[in-house]
Structures are given as structure tokens and as C-alpha cells.
């Protein structure tokens, strides 16, 4: 559906440009936007390669396991129905670490792996578990220590101070995460109480 919307917008733009005699400006704007997209993509690609490589080194060196042990009490509170040494916990730690470093794109495959591991624990495959919902909340409203992608985008757009937004992102992501956890816990309790009665 979205493809049709984009094609429709492009056609409307070209038709409007042709009717108003500004087709050359429409074409120039399209070419300038394509060039800007390439510049932004290469800027993001460098940051993504760096952090994805660092995440792979952390995984191979055992740092992810150490992080998993350090955050185990928090994970036990957030995901009480996941067994102690289940692979889902490692996948969740890796995803949250990537999000913590501001690598939303690098975190995506790790998030899919975590969801697959959580699905393996799910007795009702047609419904999400409390842990799956909590993970989705944490993945969506992740606290970002280093918003690397946003800094890279701001740098490629010519910002003089691309990192000046860090404090605002910390505040926004911490508030979103806290409210998401509270909402997930309250809704989980309400749903379970309703099903028990």
C-alpha cells in the first residue's frame, strides 16, 4: 500500500511540475534528494559497521555473558517466566545493548533472534507472552546512551554540534522506558487477573 502512495505522490509532483512549467525544478529536486540520500546512507553505513563489529567482538569475547550476569536481577524482574540460562536472555541482552548504544538497525536482527527464542518458550503460539510484550516495550522505548545513528545523520546533514541532543535523548528515552515498563506490568497483571477470575 505504501508503495502506491509513494508512486502517487511522485506522479502528482511530476504532473503539477509539468502543468506549472516547473518540471525542471521537480527533476532537479529529485536528483538532489537522491544524492543526499546516498551521502546519508554512507554516513550511517560507517557507523553501523563500526558498532556492529564491536558488538560481534563483545559477543565472541564473552563480554555479553558478563553483561548478562550483571543485569540478571533486572532481567529476572522484567522477565520472570524465562528460565535462568535460557538463550533468550542472551539475545535480549545483545538487543538491549545495541539499542543502548543507539544502533537501532544493528539491534533489529538481534531483536528478531530474541523474539524467536521467546516464542520457543510460548505455550500458545498464537498469542504473545508477557515476556514478549515486555521485550517489545523495552526494544521500542530503549534507553540510548550513545544515539550513534542520530549523531551520524546530524553530521551528514552538516550540523555544527551533532551531539548536542544527547541529554534530551537520555531524558526522553528514560521516561519512555519507565512508563513502558509500568504500563506493561500493570496490563499484564490486569490481563492475568481477568483470566484467573
mmCIF file of C-alpha atoms in Angstrom:
data_model
loop_
_atom_site.group_PDB
_atom_site.id
_atom_site.type_symbol
_atom_site.label_atom_id
_atom_site.label_comp_id
_atom_site.label_asym_id
_atom_site.label_seq_id
_atom_site.Cartn_x
_atom_site.Cartn_y
_atom_site.Cartn_z
ATOM 1 C CA UNK A 1 0.000 0.000 0.000
ATOM 2 C CA UNK A 2 2.806 2.377 0.912
ATOM 3 C CA UNK A 3 4.407 1.788 -2.498
ATOM 4 C CA UNK A 4 1.222 3.006 -4.197
ATOM 5 C CA UNK A 5 1.191 6.111 -2.007
ATOM 6 C CA UNK A 6 4.801 6.948 -2.931
ATOM 7 C CA UNK A 7 4.180 6.364 -6.640
ATOM 8 C CA UNK A 8 1.044 8.520 -6.414
ATOM 9 C CA UNK A 9 2.961 11.356 -4.726
ATOM 10 C CA UNK A 10 5.709 11.204 -7.356
ATOM 11 C CA UNK A 11 3.177 11.262 -10.211
ATOM 12 C CA UNK A 12 1.316 14.183 -8.653
ATOM 13 C CA UNK A 13 4.622 16.047 -8.272
ATOM 14 C CA UNK A 14 5.617 15.484 -11.892
ATOM 15 C CA UNK A 15 2.125 16.359 -13.185
ATOM 16 C CA UNK A 16 1.998 19.541 -11.065
ATOM 17 C CA UNK A 17 5.523 20.438 -12.246
ATOM 18 C CA UNK A 18 4.520 19.895 -15.877
ATOM 19 C CA UNK A 19 1.307 21.914 -15.573
ATOM 20 C CA UNK A 20 3.057 24.853 -13.884
ATOM 21 C CA UNK A 21 6.084 24.804 -16.165
ATOM 22 C CA UNK A 22 8.444 23.809 -13.347
ATOM 23 C CA UNK A 23 9.264 20.280 -14.442
ATOM 24 C CA UNK A 24 12.967 21.139 -14.488
ATOM 25 C CA UNK A 25 12.792 22.172 -10.803
ATOM 26 C CA UNK A 26 10.954 18.948 -9.897
ATOM 27 C CA UNK A 27 13.594 16.894 -11.699
ATOM 28 C CA UNK A 28 16.437 18.842 -10.030
ATOM 29 C CA UNK A 29 14.837 18.367 -6.598
ATOM 30 C CA UNK A 30 14.504 14.608 -7.243
ATOM 31 C CA UNK A 31 18.174 14.338 -8.240
ATOM 32 C CA UNK A 32 19.353 16.450 -5.271
ATOM 33 C CA UNK A 33 17.310 14.295 -2.883
ATOM 34 C CA UNK A 34 18.744 11.105 -4.364
ATOM 35 C CA UNK A 35 22.271 12.479 -3.931
ATOM 36 C CA UNK A 36 21.549 13.488 -0.315
ATOM 37 C CA UNK A 37 20.148 10.002 0.379
ATOM 38 C CA UNK A 38 23.393 8.405 -0.823
ATOM 39 C CA UNK A 39 25.505 10.730 1.367
ATOM 40 C CA UNK A 40 23.337 9.944 4.429
ATOM 41 C CA UNK A 41 23.452 6.185 3.720
ATOM 42 C CA UNK A 42 27.252 6.145 3.510
ATOM 43 C CA UNK A 43 27.496 8.147 6.724
ATOM 44 C CA UNK A 44 25.232 5.664 8.502
ATOM 45 C CA UNK A 45 26.998 2.689 6.944
ATOM 46 C CA UNK A 46 30.312 3.623 8.544
ATOM 47 C CA UNK A 47 28.772 3.997 11.997
ATOM 48 C CA UNK A 48 26.804 0.759 11.577
ATOM 49 C CA UNK A 49 29.887 -1.213 10.528
ATOM 50 C CA UNK A 50 31.899 0.111 13.470
ATOM 51 C CA UNK A 51 29.312 -0.685 16.134
ATOM 52 C CA UNK A 52 28.197 -3.993 14.613
ATOM 53 C CA UNK A 53 31.840 -5.085 14.615
ATOM 54 C CA UNK A 54 32.259 -4.008 18.234
ATOM 55 C CA UNK A 55 29.105 -5.940 19.174
ATOM 56 C CA UNK A 56 30.486 -9.067 17.458
ATOM 57 C CA UNK A 57 33.788 -8.687 19.341
ATOM 58 C CA UNK A 58 31.863 -8.266 22.616
ATOM 59 C CA UNK A 59 29.859 -11.400 21.861
ATOM 60 C CA UNK A 60 32.907 -13.521 20.942
ATOM 61 C CA UNK A 61 34.964 -12.271 23.908
ATOM 62 C CA UNK A 62 32.246 -13.188 26.406
ATOM 63 C CA UNK A 63 31.502 -9.588 27.373
ATOM 64 C CA UNK A 64 27.818 -10.141 26.529
ATOM 65 C CA UNK A 65 27.717 -13.051 29.015
ATOM 66 C CA UNK A 66 29.325 -10.840 31.673
ATOM 67 C CA UNK A 67 26.751 -8.124 30.965
ATOM 68 C CA UNK A 68 24.029 -10.759 31.160
ATOM 69 C CA UNK A 69 25.191 -11.814 34.624
ATOM 70 C CA UNK A 70 25.408 -8.188 35.781
ATOM 71 C CA UNK A 71 21.879 -7.367 34.673
ATOM 72 C CA UNK A 72 20.376 -10.740 35.672
ATOM 73 C CA UNK A 73 18.489 -9.298 38.699
ATOM 74 C CA UNK A 74 16.878 -6.657 36.483
ATOM 75 C CA UNK A 75 16.096 -9.227 33.784
ATOM 76 C CA UNK A 76 14.570 -11.559 36.404
ATOM 77 C CA UNK A 77 12.214 -8.744 37.464
ATOM 78 C CA UNK A 78 11.320 -7.832 33.886
ATOM 79 C CA UNK A 79 11.121 -11.405 32.530
ATOM 80 C CA UNK A 80 10.190 -13.664 35.470
ATOM 81 C CA UNK A 81 8.986 -16.536 33.271
ATOM 82 C CA UNK A 82 12.264 -17.017 31.350
ATOM 83 C CA UNK A 83 14.472 -19.816 32.777
ATOM 84 C CA UNK A 84 17.805 -18.718 34.273
ATOM 85 C CA UNK A 85 20.223 -19.723 31.476
ATOM 86 C CA UNK A 86 17.853 -19.716 28.503
ATOM 87 C CA UNK A 87 19.320 -18.341 25.210
ATOM 88 C CA UNK A 88 16.502 -15.772 25.124
ATOM 89 C CA UNK A 89 18.227 -13.815 27.913
ATOM 90 C CA UNK A 90 21.480 -13.556 25.924
ATOM 91 C CA UNK A 91 19.608 -12.423 22.814
ATOM 92 C CA UNK A 92 17.684 -9.847 24.867
ATOM 93 C CA UNK A 93 20.923 -8.527 26.423
ATOM 94 C CA UNK A 94 22.540 -8.187 22.991
ATOM 95 C CA UNK A 95 19.496 -6.385 21.567
ATOM 96 C CA UNK A 96 19.219 -4.012 24.516
ATOM 97 C CA UNK A 97 22.970 -3.326 24.398
ATOM 98 C CA UNK A 98 22.758 -2.436 20.698
ATOM 99 C CA UNK A 99 19.791 -0.168 21.425
ATOM 100 C CA UNK A 100 21.653 1.307 24.416
ATOM 101 C CA UNK A 101 24.438 2.278 22.021
ATOM 102 C CA UNK A 102 21.893 3.835 19.655
ATOM 103 C CA UNK A 103 22.209 1.191 16.949
ATOM 104 C CA UNK A 104 18.566 0.633 16.070
ATOM 105 C CA UNK A 105 19.386 -1.004 12.727
ATOM 106 C CA UNK A 106 22.022 -3.312 14.205
ATOM 107 C CA UNK A 107 19.627 -4.202 17.017
ATOM 108 C CA UNK A 108 16.921 -5.420 14.622
ATOM 109 C CA UNK A 109 18.381 -8.877 13.809
ATOM 110 C CA UNK A 110 19.196 -9.331 17.499
ATOM 111 C CA UNK A 111 15.603 -8.424 18.363
ATOM 112 C CA UNK A 112 14.264 -10.970 15.870
ATOM 113 C CA UNK A 113 16.531 -13.629 17.405
ATOM 114 C CA UNK A 114 15.305 -12.703 20.898
ATOM 115 C CA UNK A 115 11.653 -12.924 19.792
ATOM 116 C CA UNK A 116 12.288 -16.338 18.215
ATOM 117 C CA UNK A 117 13.845 -17.552 21.469
ATOM 118 C CA UNK A 118 10.894 -16.156 23.445
ATOM 119 C CA UNK A 119 8.485 -17.839 21.031
ATOM 120 C CA UNK A 120 10.182 -21.182 21.762
ATOM 121 C CA UNK A 121 9.016 -20.751 25.401
ATOM 122 C CA UNK A 122 5.493 -19.786 24.373
ATOM 123 C CA UNK A 123 2.851 -22.444 25.026
ATOM 124 C CA UNK A 124 0.192 -20.622 22.987
ATOM 125 C CA UNK A 125 1.912 -19.844 19.677
ATOM 126 C CA UNK A 126 -0.993 -17.634 18.505
ATOM 127 C CA UNK A 127 -0.654 -15.190 21.411
ATOM 128 C CA UNK A 128 2.224 -13.108 22.800
ATOM 129 C CA UNK A 129 3.539 -13.880 26.277
ATOM 130 C CA UNK A 130 4.121 -11.267 28.966
ATOM 131 C CA UNK A 131 7.865 -11.551 28.298
ATOM 132 C CA UNK A 132 7.355 -10.940 24.583
ATOM 133 C CA UNK A 133 5.287 -7.837 25.334
ATOM 134 C CA UNK A 134 7.847 -6.566 27.843
ATOM 135 C CA UNK A 135 10.674 -7.134 25.368
ATOM 136 C CA UNK A 136 8.749 -5.258 22.682
ATOM 137 C CA UNK A 137 8.286 -2.330 25.071
ATOM 138 C CA UNK A 138 11.989 -2.276 26.004
ATOM 139 C CA UNK A 139 13.054 -2.601 22.378
ATOM 140 C CA UNK A 140 10.771 0.220 21.263
ATOM 141 C CA UNK A 141 11.443 2.655 24.118
ATOM 142 C CA UNK A 142 15.103 1.743 24.568
ATOM 143 C CA UNK A 143 17.345 3.950 26.671
ATOM 144 C CA UNK A 144 20.088 5.276 24.390
ATOM 145 C CA UNK A 145 23.437 6.164 25.907
ATOM 146 C CA UNK A 146 25.031 6.992 22.561
ATOM 147 C CA UNK A 147 22.490 7.826 19.831
ATOM 148 C CA UNK A 148 25.044 6.958 17.134
ATOM 149 C CA UNK A 149 22.611 6.896 14.197
ATOM 150 C CA UNK A 150 21.123 10.288 15.024
ATOM 151 C CA UNK A 151 24.562 11.818 15.533
ATOM 152 C CA UNK A 152 25.681 10.370 12.177
ATOM 153 C CA UNK A 153 22.565 11.762 10.472
ATOM 154 C CA UNK A 154 23.100 15.193 12.007
ATOM 155 C CA UNK A 155 26.780 15.113 10.983
ATOM 156 C CA UNK A 156 25.961 14.190 7.385
ATOM 157 C CA UNK A 157 23.343 16.978 7.325
ATOM 158 C CA UNK A 158 26.065 19.498 8.229
ATOM 159 C CA UNK A 159 25.248 20.109 11.907
ATOM 160 C CA UNK A 160 27.942 22.105 13.715
ATOM 161 C CA UNK A 161 27.173 20.341 17.031
ATOM 162 C CA UNK A 162 25.707 16.941 16.129
ATOM 163 C CA UNK A 163 25.976 15.545 19.682
ATOM 164 C CA UNK A 164 24.199 18.405 21.481
ATOM 165 C CA UNK A 165 20.941 16.415 21.570
ATOM 166 C CA UNK A 166 22.314 13.624 23.766
ATOM 167 C CA UNK A 167 20.886 14.874 27.088
ATOM 168 C CA UNK A 168 17.424 15.352 25.567
ATOM 169 C CA UNK A 169 17.552 11.819 24.155
ATOM 170 C CA UNK A 170 18.612 10.432 27.549
ATOM 171 C CA UNK A 171 15.703 12.134 29.295
ATOM 172 C CA UNK A 172 13.148 11.146 26.644
ATOM 173 C CA UNK A 173 14.281 7.526 26.393
ATOM 174 C CA UNK A 174 14.492 7.044 30.191
ATOM 175 C CA UNK A 175 10.963 8.449 30.636
ATOM 176 C CA UNK A 176 9.637 6.302 27.776
ATOM 177 C CA UNK A 177 11.276 3.164 29.178
ATOM 178 C CA UNK A 178 9.997 3.706 32.734
ATOM 179 C CA UNK A 179 6.453 4.403 31.557
ATOM 180 C CA UNK A 180 6.586 1.438 29.166
ATOM 181 C CA UNK A 181 7.684 -0.947 31.940
ATOM 182 C CA UNK A 182 4.984 0.345 34.301
ATOM 183 C CA UNK A 183 2.303 0.016 31.602
ATOM 184 C CA UNK A 184 3.442 -3.492 30.601
ATOM 185 C CA UNK A 185 3.481 -4.702 34.229
ATOM 186 C CA UNK A 186 0.061 -3.176 35.036
ATOM 187 C CA UNK A 187 -1.560 -4.502 31.852
ATOM 188 C CA UNK A 188 -0.019 -7.934 32.393
ATOM 189 C CA UNK A 189 -1.387 -8.053 35.949
ATOM 190 C CA UNK A 190 -4.832 -6.868 34.830
ATOM 191 C CA UNK A 191 -4.935 -9.416 31.990
ATOM 192 C CA UNK A 192 -3.803 -12.292 34.221
ATOM 193 C CA UNK A 193 -6.284 -11.319 36.975
ATOM 194 C CA UNK A 194 -9.085 -11.225 34.390
ATOM 195 C CA UNK A 195 -8.173 -14.657 33.027
ATOM 196 C CA UNK A 196 -7.987 -16.178 36.518
ATOM 197 C CA UNK A 197 -11.454 -14.933 37.524
#
